[in-house]
Structure formats: C-alpha cells, structure tokens
Coordinates of C-alpha atoms in Angstrom, one line a residue:
Chain A
M1 CA 0.0 -0.1 -0.1
Q2 CA 1.5 3.5 -0.7
I3 CA 1.5 6.1 1.6
P4 CA 0.2 9.4 0.1
E5 CA 2.8 11.5 -0.4
N6 CA 0.6 14.3 1.6
A7 CA 0.1 12.3 3.9
L8 CA 3.7 11.5 4.8
R9 CA 4.7 15.6 4.6
R10 CA 1.7 16.2 6.8
L11 CA 3.6 13.9 9.4
R12 CA 6.3 16.5 9.2
D13 CA 4.3 18.9 11.5
P14 CA 4.2 18.1 15.6
K15 CA 0.4 17.8 16.1
P16 CA -0.2 15.5 13.2
R17 CA 2.8 13.3 14.0
A18 CA 1.8 13.3 17.8
L19 CA -1.8 12.6 17.0
T20 CA -1.0 9.5 14.7
A21 CA 1.7 8.4 17.2
I22 CA -1.0 8.2 20.2
A23 CA -3.0 6.5 17.9
V24 CA -0.4 3.7 16.7
F25 CA 0.4 3.8 20.7
A26 CA -3.3 2.9 21.4
V27 CA -3.3 0.0 18.8
V28 CA -0.4 -1.6 20.0
L29 CA -1.6 -1.2 23.7
S30 CA -4.7 -2.9 23.1
F31 CA -2.9 -5.9 21.3
V32 CA -0.9 -6.4 24.2
W33 CA -3.7 -5.8 26.2
F34 CA -5.8 -8.7 24.9
Q35 CA -2.6 -10.8 25.0
H36 CA -2.5 -10.0 28.8
R37 CA -6.0 -11.5 29.0
S38 CA -5.2 -14.3 27.0
L39 CA -2.4 -15.1 28.8
A40 CA -4.4 -14.9 31.8
T41 CA -6.9 -17.1 30.8
T42 CA -4.2 -19.7 29.7
R43 CA -2.7 -19.6 33.0
R44 CA -6.0 -20.2 34.5
S45 CA -6.5 -23.3 32.3
L46 CA -3.6 -24.4 33.1
Q47 CA -4.1 -24.5 36.4
A48 CA -7.2 -25.9 36.3
S49 CA -5.8 -28.9 34.3
A50 CA -3.0 -29.3 36.6
S51 CA -5.7 -29.7 39.6
K52 CA -7.5 -31.8 37.0
L53 CA -4.4 -34.1 36.5
T54 CA -4.0 -34.5 40.1
R55 CA -8.0 -35.7 40.3
M56 CA -7.5 -37.9 37.7
K57 CA -4.3 -39.4 39.6
S58 CA -6.7 -40.1 42.8
D59 CA -9.8 -41.1 40.8
A60 CA -7.3 -43.9 38.8
H61 CA -5.7 -45.1 42.0
Q62 CA -8.9 -45.6 43.6
I63 CA -10.4 -47.0 40.6
I64 CA -7.9 -49.7 40.6
E65 CA -8.1 -50.4 44.2
L66 CA -11.8 -50.8 44.1
Q67 CA -11.5 -53.0 41.2
S68 CA -9.6 -55.3 43.1
R69 CA -12.6 -55.5 45.7
P70 CA -15.4 -57.8 45.2
Q71 CA -18.7 -56.2 44.1
R72 CA -21.3 -55.5 46.3
A73 CA -24.2 -54.2 44.2
V74 CA -25.0 -54.0 40.3
D75 CA -25.8 -50.8 38.7
R76 CA -28.6 -52.4 36.5
E77 CA -31.3 -54.9 36.9
K78 CA -30.2 -58.4 36.0
P79 CA -32.7 -60.3 33.5
N80 CA -34.5 -63.1 35.3
A81 CA -33.3 -65.7 32.7
E82 CA -29.7 -64.8 34.1
L83 CA -30.4 -65.7 37.7
L84 CA -32.3 -68.8 36.6
A85 CA -28.8 -70.0 34.7
Q86 CA -26.9 -69.0 37.6
V87 CA -28.9 -71.0 40.0
E88 CA -28.9 -74.2 37.5
A89 CA -25.3 -73.5 37.3
A90 CA -24.6 -73.7 41.2
L91 CA -26.8 -77.0 41.2
S92 CA -24.9 -78.8 38.5
E93 CA -22.0 -77.5 40.3
S94 CA -22.9 -78.7 43.4
N95 CA -24.2 -82.2 42.1
I96 CA -27.7 -81.7 43.1
P97 CA -30.4 -83.1 41.0
R98 CA -32.5 -80.3 39.1
E99 CA -35.4 -81.8 40.2
L100 CA -35.2 -81.2 43.7
W101 CA -35.9 -77.2 42.5
Q102 CA -39.3 -77.0 42.4
D103 CA -40.0 -73.1 41.9
S104 CA -38.6 -69.6 41.9
I105 CA -40.7 -67.1 42.4
P106 CA -39.4 -63.0 41.9
Q107 CA -39.9 -61.0 45.1
P108 CA -41.5 -57.4 45.2
T109 CA -38.1 -54.8 44.9
Q110 CA -37.7 -53.0 47.8
R111 CA -35.4 -49.9 48.9
A112 CA -32.9 -50.8 51.4
K113 CA -33.7 -48.4 54.4
G114 CA -32.2 -45.0 54.2
S115 CA -30.2 -45.9 51.2
D116 CA -29.5 -45.4 47.2
Y117 CA -29.9 -49.0 46.7
L118 CA -32.8 -51.5 46.1
R119 CA -32.9 -55.0 47.2
V120 CA -34.2 -57.4 44.3
A121 CA -35.1 -60.5 45.5
T122 CA -36.3 -64.3 44.2
R123 CA -37.7 -67.2 46.1
L124 CA -36.4 -70.3 45.5
E125 CA -38.0 -73.1 46.4
F126 CA -36.3 -76.5 46.9
E127 CA -37.9 -79.9 48.2
G128 CA -36.4 -82.8 49.6
V129 CA -32.7 -81.3 49.8
T130 CA -30.6 -81.9 53.2
I131 CA -28.9 -78.9 54.6
R132 CA -25.4 -80.4 53.2
Q133 CA -26.7 -79.8 50.0
I134 CA -28.0 -76.4 50.5
V135 CA -25.0 -75.2 52.0
V136 CA -23.0 -76.8 48.9
F137 CA -25.3 -75.1 46.7
T138 CA -25.2 -71.3 48.1
Q139 CA -21.8 -71.7 48.3
A140 CA -21.5 -72.3 44.6
L141 CA -24.3 -70.1 43.7
L142 CA -22.2 -66.8 45.8
Q143 CA -19.0 -67.8 44.6
D144 CA -19.9 -67.5 41.0
D145 CA -21.5 -63.9 41.5
P146 CA -20.4 -61.8 44.7
T147 CA -23.4 -59.5 44.4
L148 CA -25.8 -62.3 45.2
S149 CA -26.5 -63.0 49.0
I150 CA -28.8 -65.0 50.8
Q151 CA -31.6 -62.9 52.2
S152 CA -33.6 -65.5 54.1
L153 CA -33.8 -68.9 54.6
R154 CA -36.8 -70.7 55.7
V155 CA -36.1 -75.0 56.6
Q156 CA -39.0 -77.0 57.0
N157 CA -39.4 -80.4 57.9
R158 CA -42.8 -81.5 56.3
T159 CA -43.9 -84.6 58.3
K160 CA -45.6 -86.0 55.2
R161 CA -42.8 -85.8 52.0
S162 CA -40.0 -86.0 55.3
G163 CA -37.4 -88.3 54.1
S164 CA -33.2 -88.5 54.1
I165 CA -30.9 -88.8 51.8
G166 CA -27.7 -91.0 52.8
G167 CA -29.0 -91.0 56.0
E168 CA -29.4 -87.3 56.4
T169 CA -32.6 -85.7 56.9
T170 CA -34.1 -84.2 53.9
W171 CA -36.0 -80.6 54.3
S172 CA -38.1 -78.2 52.1
V173 CA -36.3 -75.0 52.0
E174 CA -37.5 -71.8 50.7
M175 CA -34.7 -69.5 50.0
T176 CA -34.6 -66.0 49.2
I177 CA -31.4 -65.0 47.1
G178 CA -30.9 -61.3 45.7
Y179 CA -28.7 -58.8 45.1
F180 CA -28.7 -54.6 45.5
M181 CA -29.3 -52.5 42.5
Y182 CA -27.8 -49.0 42.9
D183 CA -30.3 -46.6 42.1
L184 CA -30.3 -42.7 42.7
D185 CA -33.9 -42.3 41.1
G186 CA -36.5 -42.2 43.9
N187 CA -39.4 -42.4 41.8
D188 CA -39.0 -46.2 41.0
Q189 CA -42.7 -47.7 40.8
K190 CA -41.7 -51.0 41.7
A191 CA -39.7 -50.1 45.1
Q192 CA -41.7 -50.1 48.3
S193 CA -40.0 -48.3 51.0
Chain B
M1 CA 4.1 37.9 17.6
K2 CA 5.2 41.1 16.7
P3 CA 8.5 41.6 14.9
T4 CA 10.9 44.2 16.7
I5 CA 13.7 43.9 13.9
R6 CA 13.7 43.4 10.0
I7 CA 16.7 41.9 8.7
L8 CA 17.2 41.8 5.0
I9 CA 19.3 39.3 3.5
T10 CA 20.9 40.4 -0.1
Q11 CA 23.8 39.0 -2.1
N12 CA 27.0 40.2 -0.2
F13 CA 25.6 41.5 2.8
V14 CA 23.1 41.4 5.6
M15 CA 21.5 44.1 7.5
A16 CA 19.4 44.3 10.3
A17 CA 17.4 47.4 11.5
S18 CA 15.0 48.2 14.5
I19 CA 11.6 48.1 12.8
A20 CA 9.9 51.7 12.7
R21 CA 6.2 51.2 14.8
S22 CA 5.1 54.8 13.0
K23 CA 6.4 56.9 10.1
S24 CA 7.1 59.4 13.1
S25 CA 9.6 57.3 14.5
P26 CA 11.7 56.2 11.8
A27 CA 14.4 53.2 12.3
N28 CA 17.2 54.1 14.5
R29 CA 19.6 51.5 14.6
I30 CA 20.9 49.7 11.2
A31 CA 23.9 47.1 11.6
V32 CA 25.2 45.3 8.6
Q33 CA 27.6 42.3 8.4
D34 CA 29.3 41.1 5.1
V35 CA 28.5 37.6 4.1
E36 CA 28.6 35.8 1.2
V37 CA 25.1 35.0 0.3
P38 CA 23.9 32.1 -2.5
V39 CA 22.6 32.9 -5.3
S40 CA 20.1 30.2 -5.4
I41 CA 19.3 28.0 -2.7
G42 CA 18.8 24.1 -2.7
P43 CA 19.1 21.1 -0.5
N44 CA 22.7 21.0 -0.1
T45 CA 23.1 25.0 1.0
E46 CA 25.2 25.8 3.9
W47 CA 23.4 28.2 6.3
Q48 CA 26.1 28.5 9.0
N49 CA 27.6 31.8 7.8
L50 CA 24.4 33.4 7.0
I51 CA 22.9 32.5 10.6
Q52 CA 26.2 33.8 12.2
A53 CA 26.1 37.0 10.0
V54 CA 22.3 37.6 11.1
N55 CA 23.0 36.8 14.5
D56 CA 26.2 39.5 14.8
T57 CA 23.9 42.3 13.2
M58 CA 21.5 41.4 16.0
D59 CA 24.0 41.6 18.6
Q60 CA 25.5 44.5 17.2
L61 CA 21.7 46.0 17.7
G62 CA 21.9 44.8 21.0
S63 CA 18.7 42.6 20.6
P64 CA 19.4 38.9 20.8
G65 CA 16.8 36.9 21.0
T66 CA 13.9 38.7 19.4
A67 CA 11.2 38.2 16.8
V68 CA 12.7 39.5 13.3
S69 CA 11.1 40.0 10.2
L70 CA 13.1 38.6 7.2
I71 CA 13.4 40.0 4.0
I72 CA 15.1 37.1 0.9
P73 CA 16.3 37.5 -1.9
S74 CA 13.7 37.0 -4.9
S75 CA 16.3 34.8 -6.4
W76 CA 15.6 31.9 -3.7
C77 CA 12.2 32.0 -5.0
F78 CA 9.8 31.4 -7.9
L79 CA 7.9 34.2 -9.0
C80 CA 5.5 34.3 -11.7
H81 CA 2.3 36.4 -12.7
L82 CA -1.1 34.6 -12.9
D83 CA -3.8 35.7 -15.0
T84 CA -7.1 35.9 -12.9
L85 CA -10.5 38.1 -12.9
A86 CA -11.9 36.9 -9.8
K87 CA -11.8 39.8 -7.2
R88 CA -11.2 37.4 -4.6
P89 CA -8.8 34.4 -5.8
D90 CA -8.8 31.0 -4.3
P91 CA -5.2 30.7 -3.2
V92 CA -5.5 26.8 -3.7
A93 CA -6.6 27.2 -7.1
M94 CA -4.1 29.8 -8.0
S95 CA -1.8 27.0 -6.4
Y96 CA -2.9 24.6 -9.0
E97 CA -2.5 27.4 -11.3
M98 CA 1.2 28.2 -10.6
E99 CA 2.3 24.5 -10.2
E100 CA 2.0 24.4 -14.3
I101 CA 4.7 26.9 -14.1
L102 CA 7.1 25.7 -11.7
P103 CA 9.6 23.2 -12.1
V104 CA 9.1 21.7 -8.9
P105 CA 6.3 20.0 -7.1
L106 CA 3.6 22.0 -5.5
E107 CA 3.7 20.0 -2.6
L108 CA 7.7 20.9 -2.0
V109 CA 7.1 24.4 -2.0
T110 CA 5.6 26.7 0.5
T111 CA 3.0 29.5 -1.5
A112 CA 2.0 32.9 -1.4
F113 CA 0.3 35.5 -3.3
A114 CA 0.1 39.4 -4.1
V115 CA -3.0 40.6 -5.4
R116 CA -2.8 43.5 -7.6
E117 CA -5.0 45.4 -10.0
E118 CA -3.5 43.7 -12.8
G119 CA -3.2 40.4 -11.4
V120 CA -1.8 38.0 -9.2
I121 CA 2.0 37.6 -8.2
G122 CA 2.3 34.1 -7.0
I123 CA 5.5 33.3 -5.0
A124 CA 6.7 29.9 -4.3
V125 CA 9.7 28.9 -2.2
E126 CA 11.4 25.2 -1.5
T127 CA 9.7 24.4 1.9
E128 CA 12.2 22.4 3.3
V129 CA 15.1 24.3 1.9
L130 CA 14.0 27.4 3.7
G131 CA 13.1 25.9 6.4
K132 CA 16.3 25.0 7.6
L133 CA 17.4 28.6 7.6
L134 CA 14.3 29.7 9.6
T135 CA 15.1 26.6 12.3
G136 CA 18.6 27.6 12.4
L137 CA 17.9 31.5 13.3
E138 CA 15.2 30.2 15.8
G139 CA 17.6 27.9 17.1
R140 CA 20.0 30.9 18.1
G141 CA 16.9 32.7 19.7
A142 CA 15.9 34.6 16.8
G143 CA 12.1 33.6 16.2
V144 CA 11.1 34.7 13.0
A145 CA 7.8 36.2 12.9
N146 CA 7.4 36.7 8.9
V147 CA 9.3 36.5 5.6
C148 CA 9.0 38.8 2.6
V149 CA 10.3 38.8 -0.8
D150 CA 12.7 41.8 -1.6
V151 CA 11.2 42.7 -5.2
L152 CA 7.6 42.3 -3.3
V153 CA 8.8 44.5 -0.7
A154 CA 10.0 47.0 -3.0
S155 CA 7.2 46.5 -5.1
A156 CA 5.2 47.7 -2.2
I157 CA 6.8 50.8 -1.3
A158 CA 6.7 51.9 -4.9
N159 CA 2.9 51.2 -5.4
A160 CA 2.6 53.2 -2.1
Q161 CA 4.5 56.1 -3.7
S162 CA 2.4 55.4 -6.9
A163 CA 5.6 54.9 -9.0
S164 CA 4.8 53.0 -12.3
E165 CA 7.8 50.8 -12.2
T166 CA 10.5 49.5 -9.7
T167 CA 13.7 48.3 -10.4
V168 CA 15.8 46.2 -7.9
L169 CA 19.1 45.7 -8.3
D170 CA 21.2 42.8 -7.3
V171 CA 24.0 41.0 -9.1
G172 CA 23.9 37.5 -9.4
R173 CA 20.4 36.8 -8.7
S174 CA 19.3 33.6 -10.8
A175 CA 15.4 33.7 -10.7
S176 CA 13.3 36.8 -10.9
I177 CA 10.4 38.7 -12.8
E178 CA 11.2 40.2 -15.9
F179 CA 14.4 40.5 -18.2
N180 CA 14.9 44.2 -18.9
H181 CA 16.6 43.3 -22.2
E182 CA 18.6 46.5 -22.2
T183 CA 20.6 46.1 -19.1
E184 CA 20.8 42.4 -18.9
H185 CA 21.2 41.9 -15.1
C186 CA 18.5 44.2 -14.2
I187 CA 15.4 43.1 -12.6
H188 CA 12.3 44.6 -13.2
V189 CA 9.1 44.8 -11.1
R190 CA 5.8 46.4 -12.9
N191 CA 3.4 47.4 -10.7
R192 CA 1.1 48.0 -13.1
I193 CA 1.6 45.2 -15.7
G194 CA 3.4 42.7 -13.1
C195 CA 5.6 40.1 -13.7
N196 CA 6.7 36.8 -15.4
C197 CA 8.7 34.0 -14.4
V198 CA 12.0 33.5 -16.4
A199 CA 14.1 30.0 -15.9
G200 CA 17.5 31.5 -16.6
P201 CA 20.5 32.8 -15.0
V202 CA 21.0 36.4 -14.7
S203 CA 24.0 38.0 -15.9
E204 CA 26.7 39.1 -13.3
S205 CA 27.9 42.5 -14.8
T206 CA 28.2 45.1 -12.9
A207 CA 27.4 47.8 -15.1
D208 CA 25.0 50.2 -13.9
C209 CA 21.3 50.2 -14.3
K210 CA 19.4 53.5 -15.4
P211 CA 16.0 53.8 -14.2
L212 CA 13.8 53.2 -17.6
R213 CA 11.4 55.6 -16.8
D214 CA 11.0 58.8 -14.7
D215 CA 8.5 57.8 -12.3
S216 CA 9.7 54.0 -11.3
I217 CA 11.6 53.9 -8.6
F218 CA 15.5 52.5 -8.5
F219 CA 16.2 50.1 -5.5
D220 CA 19.8 49.3 -5.7
L221 CA 20.6 46.7 -3.3
R222 CA 24.5 46.5 -4.2
T223 CA 25.6 49.2 -2.3
R224 CA 26.1 48.2 1.3
P225 CA 24.9 51.2 3.3
L226 CA 26.8 53.0 6.2
P227 CA 25.2 51.7 9.4
E228 CA 25.1 55.2 10.9
C229 CA 22.7 56.6 7.9
D230 CA 19.1 55.9 8.0
A231 CA 16.4 55.8 5.1
A232 CA 15.5 59.2 6.0
A233 CA 18.7 60.9 6.1
D234 CA 19.1 58.9 2.1
T235 CA 18.2 61.7 -0.3
N236 CA 19.2 60.1 -3.2
E237 CA 16.2 59.6 -4.6
E238 CA 17.6 57.0 -7.5
N239 CA 19.1 55.0 -5.0
I240 CA 16.9 54.0 -1.9
G241 CA 18.6 50.6 -1.7
A242 CA 18.4 48.3 1.0
K243 CA 17.5 51.3 4.1
A244 CA 14.3 51.3 1.9
L245 CA 13.4 48.2 2.2
V246 CA 14.1 47.7 5.9
A247 CA 12.7 50.5 7.0
A248 CA 9.2 50.2 5.4
N249 CA 6.1 49.9 7.3
L250 CA 5.1 46.7 6.0
D251 CA 1.9 46.8 7.9
Q252 CA 0.6 49.0 5.8
M253 CA 1.3 47.4 2.6
D254 CA 0.0 44.3 1.1
V255 CA 3.4 42.4 0.9
P256 CA 2.7 38.4 0.9
D257 CA 3.9 36.4 4.0
L258 CA 5.8 33.1 3.2
R259 CA 5.8 32.4 6.7
V260 CA 2.5 30.2 6.2
G261 CA 1.7 26.5 5.6
P262 CA 4.3 24.3 5.7
L263 CA 6.5 27.2 7.0
A264 CA 4.3 28.6 9.2
H265 CA 5.4 29.4 12.9
E266 CA 5.7 26.9 15.3
N267 CA 2.9 27.5 17.9
R268 CA 3.5 27.1 21.5
F269 CA 2.8 23.4 21.9
A270 CA 5.3 22.3 18.8
D271 CA 7.7 20.9 22.0
M272 CA 4.6 19.5 23.9
Y273 CA 3.5 18.0 20.8
R274 CA 7.1 16.6 20.1
L275 CA 7.2 15.4 23.5
V276 CA 4.2 13.0 23.2
S277 CA 5.3 12.0 20.1
Q278 CA 8.6 10.7 21.9
L279 CA 6.3 9.1 24.4
A280 CA 4.2 7.7 22.2
V281 CA 7.1 5.8 20.2
L282 CA 8.7 4.9 23.7
G283 CA 5.1 3.6 24.7
I284 CA 5.3 1.9 21.4
V285 CA 8.4 0.4 21.5
L286 CA 8.1 -0.8 25.2
C287 CA 4.3 -2.3 24.2
S288 CA 6.6 -4.5 21.2
I289 CA 8.6 -5.8 23.8
L290 CA 5.9 -7.0 26.0
W291 CA 4.1 -8.4 22.9
A292 CA 7.2 -10.3 22.1
R293 CA 7.8 -11.6 25.9
G294 CA 4.0 -12.3 25.9
F295 CA 4.4 -14.4 22.7
G296 CA 7.2 -16.2 24.1
Q297 CA 5.1 -17.1 27.0
Q298 CA 2.0 -18.1 25.2
K299 CA 4.0 -20.8 23.2
S300 CA 5.7 -21.9 26.8
L301 CA 1.9 -22.3 28.4
Q302 CA 0.6 -23.9 25.4
R303 CA 3.8 -26.8 25.6
Q304 CA 2.8 -26.9 29.3
S305 CA -1.1 -27.3 28.4
D306 CA -0.3 -30.1 25.8
D307 CA 2.2 -31.8 28.3
L308 CA -0.7 -31.9 30.6
R309 CA -3.4 -33.0 28.2
H310 CA -1.0 -36.3 27.1
E311 CA -0.5 -36.9 30.9
Q312 CA -4.2 -37.2 31.5
A313 CA -5.0 -39.2 28.5
E314 CA -1.6 -41.6 29.5
I315 CA -3.9 -41.9 32.9
Y316 CA -7.1 -42.5 31.3
R317 CA -5.5 -45.4 29.1
G318 CA -4.0 -46.9 32.4
V319 CA -7.7 -47.6 33.6
F320 CA -9.1 -47.8 30.2
P321 CA -6.6 -49.4 27.9
E322 CA -9.1 -50.0 25.0
G323 CA -11.0 -47.1 23.6
T324 CA -10.3 -43.7 22.2
V325 CA -9.5 -41.1 25.0
P326 CA -12.4 -38.4 25.5
R327 CA -13.0 -35.0 25.0
N328 CA -12.7 -34.9 29.3
P329 CA -11.2 -38.1 30.3
A330 CA -11.1 -36.6 34.0
T331 CA -14.8 -36.4 33.9
R332 CA -15.0 -40.2 32.8
L333 CA -12.7 -41.5 35.4
A334 CA -14.5 -39.4 38.4
S335 CA -17.9 -40.6 36.9
E336 CA -16.0 -44.4 37.2
R337 CA -14.8 -44.2 40.4
K338 CA -18.2 -43.3 41.6
R339 CA -19.7 -46.2 39.7
I340 CA -17.3 -48.9 41.0
E341 CA -17.7 -47.0 44.5
V342 CA -21.1 -47.3 45.1
L343 CA -20.8 -51.0 43.8
A344 CA -18.2 -52.2 45.9
T345 CA -17.7 -50.0 49.1
T346 CA -20.1 -50.3 52.0
D347 CA -20.4 -46.6 52.7
S348 CA -23.3 -44.8 54.5
A349 CA -25.1 -44.7 51.5
G350 CA -25.2 -48.5 51.2
P351 CA -27.0 -50.9 53.0
A352 CA -25.7 -52.6 56.1
P353 CA -22.9 -54.5 55.4
T354 CA -23.6 -58.1 56.2
A355 CA -21.9 -61.6 55.0
A356 CA -23.8 -62.7 52.1
N357 CA -24.8 -65.9 53.5
Q358 CA -26.1 -64.3 56.9
P359 CA -28.9 -66.7 57.1
L360 CA -27.0 -70.3 56.8
D361 CA -24.7 -68.9 59.0
D362 CA -26.9 -68.1 61.9
L363 CA -28.5 -71.4 61.4
G364 CA -25.2 -73.1 62.4
A365 CA -24.6 -70.7 65.1
F366 CA -27.7 -71.8 66.2
V367 CA -27.1 -75.6 66.0
R368 CA -23.9 -75.0 67.8
A369 CA -25.3 -73.2 70.7
I370 CA -28.2 -75.7 71.7
P371 CA -26.7 -78.0 74.4
D372 CA -25.6 -81.3 73.4
D373 CA -27.9 -82.9 76.1
V374 CA -30.8 -80.8 74.8
R375 CA -32.6 -83.2 72.0
I376 CA -34.7 -81.2 69.7
L377 CA -36.8 -82.0 66.5
A378 CA -37.3 -78.8 64.3
N379 CA -39.9 -78.8 62.0
E380 CA -39.4 -75.1 61.2
I381 CA -36.7 -72.8 61.0
L382 CA -37.1 -69.3 59.7
V383 CA -33.9 -66.9 59.5
D384 CA -33.4 -63.6 57.6
A385 CA -31.9 -60.3 58.1
R386 CA -33.8 -59.0 60.9
Q387 CA -35.9 -61.8 62.6
F388 CA -35.8 -65.7 63.2
S389 CA -38.1 -68.0 64.4
L390 CA -37.6 -71.7 65.7
R391 CA -40.5 -74.1 65.8
G392 CA -40.0 -77.5 67.0
H393 CA -40.2 -80.6 69.7
T394 CA -38.3 -80.9 72.5
A395 CA -38.5 -83.1 75.8
S396 CA -39.7 -80.6 78.4
H397 CA -40.4 -76.9 78.8
R398 CA -36.9 -76.8 80.6
D399 CA -35.2 -77.8 77.6
A400 CA -37.3 -75.2 75.9
E401 CA -36.2 -72.9 77.9
R402 CA -32.6 -73.9 77.5
I403 CA -32.8 -73.8 74.1
A404 CA -34.4 -70.3 73.9
D405 CA -31.4 -69.3 76.5
A406 CA -28.7 -71.2 74.1
I407 CA -30.0 -69.3 71.4
G408 CA -30.4 -66.2 73.1
A409 CA -26.7 -66.2 74.0
V410 CA -25.6 -66.1 70.3
N411 CA -24.3 -62.6 69.5
G412 CA -26.7 -60.0 67.8
L413 CA -30.0 -62.0 68.8
N414 CA -32.9 -60.7 71.0
V415 CA -35.1 -63.9 72.0
G416 CA -38.0 -63.9 73.8
S417 CA -39.7 -66.5 76.0
P418 CA -40.4 -69.7 74.1
R419 CA -44.0 -70.6 74.1
T420 CA -44.9 -74.6 74.7
S421 CA -47.6 -76.8 74.8
R422 CA -47.3 -80.4 76.1
L423 CA -48.1 -83.1 73.3
K424 CA -50.3 -85.9 74.2
S425 CA -47.8 -88.3 73.0
G426 CA -45.2 -87.0 75.2
G427 CA -42.9 -84.2 75.0
V428 CA -43.1 -80.5 74.5
E429 CA -44.1 -78.1 71.5
F430 CA -42.5 -74.7 71.3
S431 CA -41.8 -72.1 69.6
L432 CA -39.1 -69.6 69.7
K433 CA -38.7 -66.0 68.0
G434 CA -36.0 -63.5 68.3
R435 CA -35.2 -60.3 66.5
R436 CA -31.6 -59.4 65.2
D437 CA -30.0 -56.6 67.8
R438 CA -29.6 -53.5 65.7
A439 CA -26.7 -52.7 67.5
N440 CA -24.9 -56.2 66.8
P441 CA -26.7 -57.3 63.5

C-alpha cells in the first residue's frame, strides 16, 4: 500500500505526528492488553488442568483399588433368566438333581432403608434337600456371583414328605436370594419403602 | 508575535534594523554584516555563515533572541504572474495554476500571493530548504515572525508612492521577474503590468542600470549602506537601496508573507507535541517488547498445556486400555470411580453390610449353641436379616427354655421366652422367636 505523499508530509508537523503516534500507541497497547488477557486465561486453564490431573491420578488409583474388591451391588437389574441360569449352574456344580428345585418366584423390589440401593430378590423353593446340599449350593452360587446374597432361609420339616438322603434328613427349603441394585432415582415405581 | 527587527538578506551582506512602528519614529539603528549569500538555494545549501551573520547583526543592535521580520532575495524564490479575473482569487486554485509553471512539485513549496489590479503575483519557495534557515535562526534565539521577498517589498513601497515601475538591482540573481533587455542584469518589477517567471540565470555584470522611466523607483541593493545613516537621511532618490526595505512599514502594505502553511511558525504547543510523540514512540517500543515477551510466554504455556493433556490421556489409558480417550477424561474417570465406589464399597449410602450367607451362618450358630444334652426336633426354622423363628419339639419345658437361652446367647440376637404346649404323645411343642439386635447385626 502506497502512503500518499500528502499524508507523509503532514506527518512533519508536530501535532499530526503526535496524534498519529498516539493512535499507533493505542493500537499496539490494545494488542498487548488482549494478549495479557489471553495469557491470564491460559494460565487459569493450565492451573485447572493441573488440578484436574491431580484428581485424575487420585481417581485412577481409587478405581484400580476398588476394582480389586468384590462387587457388592450392580448398577442395573439383571434379567430373570440370567439369575435362573446361575441357579442351574450352581445346582450342577454342587451335584444337586435339578428336580429338587421346585420353583423360583420373583419378589417385589424394595428399597433398602435409608440408602440409595434397591433390593431385588427371588425366592427359590427346594424339596427334599439336605442341609449339606443347601450349604454346598449356596457356596457355589455365591462364589460365582459375589453380588448375590441369601436374604432369608426357611427350612421346614414336612412330615408328609420328609425323607432322607444318605441318612441325612431332607427338608423343604425356601431360600430368598437377591442382590442390591444402585438406584439414585427415588421415583422407582417398583420400590416399596 | 510582532517583529521588532527587520533583517534584509542580499547577495553580499546582511542588514538588520529596528522596525519603525510609526512614521514619526523612523528606524533608529542599523547593523550591517558582510557575508556571502548564495544566489540560489537548494537541499545542500550551507546556512551556518548566514545564520552567524544574522546573529552578529542582531548582537550589534543589542537585541538578541527577539522576533524578526526577514526579507529574502527573490532569487531564492519562484515568482510568476497569474492571470485571474476573480476579485478574491482562491489560494488553492492559484496554487494549482502556479504548479503548471513551477519546475518543482507543488507539494515541495510554500506559496504566497500578492493580489494586484493587474493580476496576481505568485511566490513559491522550497519549503524544506528555507525551513532549514528558519530553524537555524530560531535555534539561535531569533524568532522569525514573517518572511517577505525583496522585490515584492520594493514593489509595495513603489506602489505606495504611485510609482509606475520598480527596478531592483542585485547582481547575480538567478531567478526573477522580467528581463530588462537593455540591461541584462536588471530585475524589473512592474507594478502596473505585473511580472513573468524566468528560468535562466542573470548575467553577473556590474554595469549600472538606469531607471527606465521618470516615475519609476530604483532600488539598488548592491550598495552596502553605512550603518550610521538611516533611510530618511538618504537623499539619493535614485538609490534608495536596502535601507528603504528595512525601514518600510509593512503593516500598511500588502506584502505576501511566506511564513504560512508548511513554513508557518510553530505554536507554543509544538514542543509539547514533540514530547508526546517521543513518549508515544517509547510506549510503542515498550509495548512491542511486552508483546514479544508475551508471545514467548504463550508458546511456553501452550507446551505445558499439551504436556498436561498428554499426561491425562496416559492416566486414562492406564484405567481404560481399550477405546479412545474422550474429550474430558477427568470427568469420565470421576464418573467411573463413583460408579465402582457405589458398587463395591459399603459406605453410609449403602445397605448395612452383612455376610452374603448370613442366614446359613445364623442357622449354624443356632445349632452349635444348643446344648448337647438337649434333644430337639426342628419343624421349621426361619432366618432372615431381621428376625428368626424356631418351631419344633423337645422333651420338656425346661429344655425349651434352655434352647431359648442358648440361642439368646448368640451375639446379636434378642430371644423371647418360648411358647410351649405339652403333647399328648409326650414331649413339648415349642416355638421361639427373636429379633436381630440393631446395634449388633
């Protein structure tokens, strides 16, 4: 861009030269000011990133440590078929005849009192099993899935159907197994307080 | 500022005189200094000797550092006659008209105009060249209030005296008004007709030049006047000379002033403007240094930011070896930590921690607790997280109580008294209930 000669000559006068210098100084100063703001923003961002990194290190350490612990709850409801498959697998593992398992009845989901967890349960009914068989069965079941727990146990000696296996008394057993599901939503319609 | 001294510059001397403010008070003192004055001026003209001569004359007058009125040789200027019919000619229009005659660009000169009945006389002088002289004079303390051209001052004097022609003699002039063909070295200003610009040099012959007409005035600037004489004492009507110029009352005459436009006197704020300019330039330099430094800092911070981002990605991959790193890995890790925490820990938000096999463990505890010498036929046992019940047969009421006591001794259980009923076939049917102690689950 060619600067007009008139403009250049006008700059010989002190006043236009002073005004031009002030204008250029103002422009350069504004550049420096914007740069200063940008630097301040970048520094703040860097500090935030450094804090974030520290938190990330802590979170990663905790995650690895928590991953080594047995899981005590689940974050979504298991399909009923999955639970029944687990029961069948435990029966097979503990050499319990399948026919001894009479029924499985899903129970109403309840919220564990004063917590963010829901209790999801299924009642299993066995007939003519010994205590030993029940113990072996529960061990196999819980070993395969540490989130499961025995919530209640009813052992009945029904005179009409009592018997023995290998000299041991057999029982009618109702076992409620279940797991805890983490649920922050308090409006779960299945839950009963 | 009103000048108090008038200085005339001719070819071979400089003359200074105190200015007469009224006709009744003529110029009293005159000082003259011999000096070689350049016939023509240019960018390489050396002004030191002339400036020194001017200061010496002012010192001789005893008025250093005062405001002066300067009369310069017409050979330093371009003079021309402009034809115009306007009663009040526009200076800008006349400048453009003059530009066609000038040998230098209009932007390089300062122009002034003398309006006469016969037309307009235009004067132009190279701004930068004359500016050096003015700056040099002011640097020595002589403030130049106005700058006039000798032939136009002479013309104004002659006009005031109703002279028909004016002749100004100054040997060696190079540019001037109209050539007098009879005497080649004469410079002729015609008041009534005007003058034309001539480009060629004038002969340096020192032959006398006679007045052309009886009613013409003849200014001989070749003669160095005696300082002790004043203009009024000079009775030579044919040789008015330099004294007439320095003594003229220019306030009453229409003499163009070249101290205008680019050559205008600097106002009192000029020094302040210069200072402001210098400070602004200093500020620009400092800001430039700051900006450059800031640029370097920005690069460094950017590198640190990239390093941090890279480290965050590495930490993320340490937890999630597969998959891509999300845009916000910190949020993802925090979310994952919270998810695993609620699934694996037994914090206050979780259910009361109990063994997964608690009911069977309790059953085993009950069986172990029952005394060996007590016979029991269990019909129903119910155990859950909050309560238990036992229904069965035993030998006696006492045994039922012992069973209740034994089970009640198991840690964390509150057992009530057994309910018994004697059986016809012998023995006692009992039922036992208890609750788990909240403090010791």
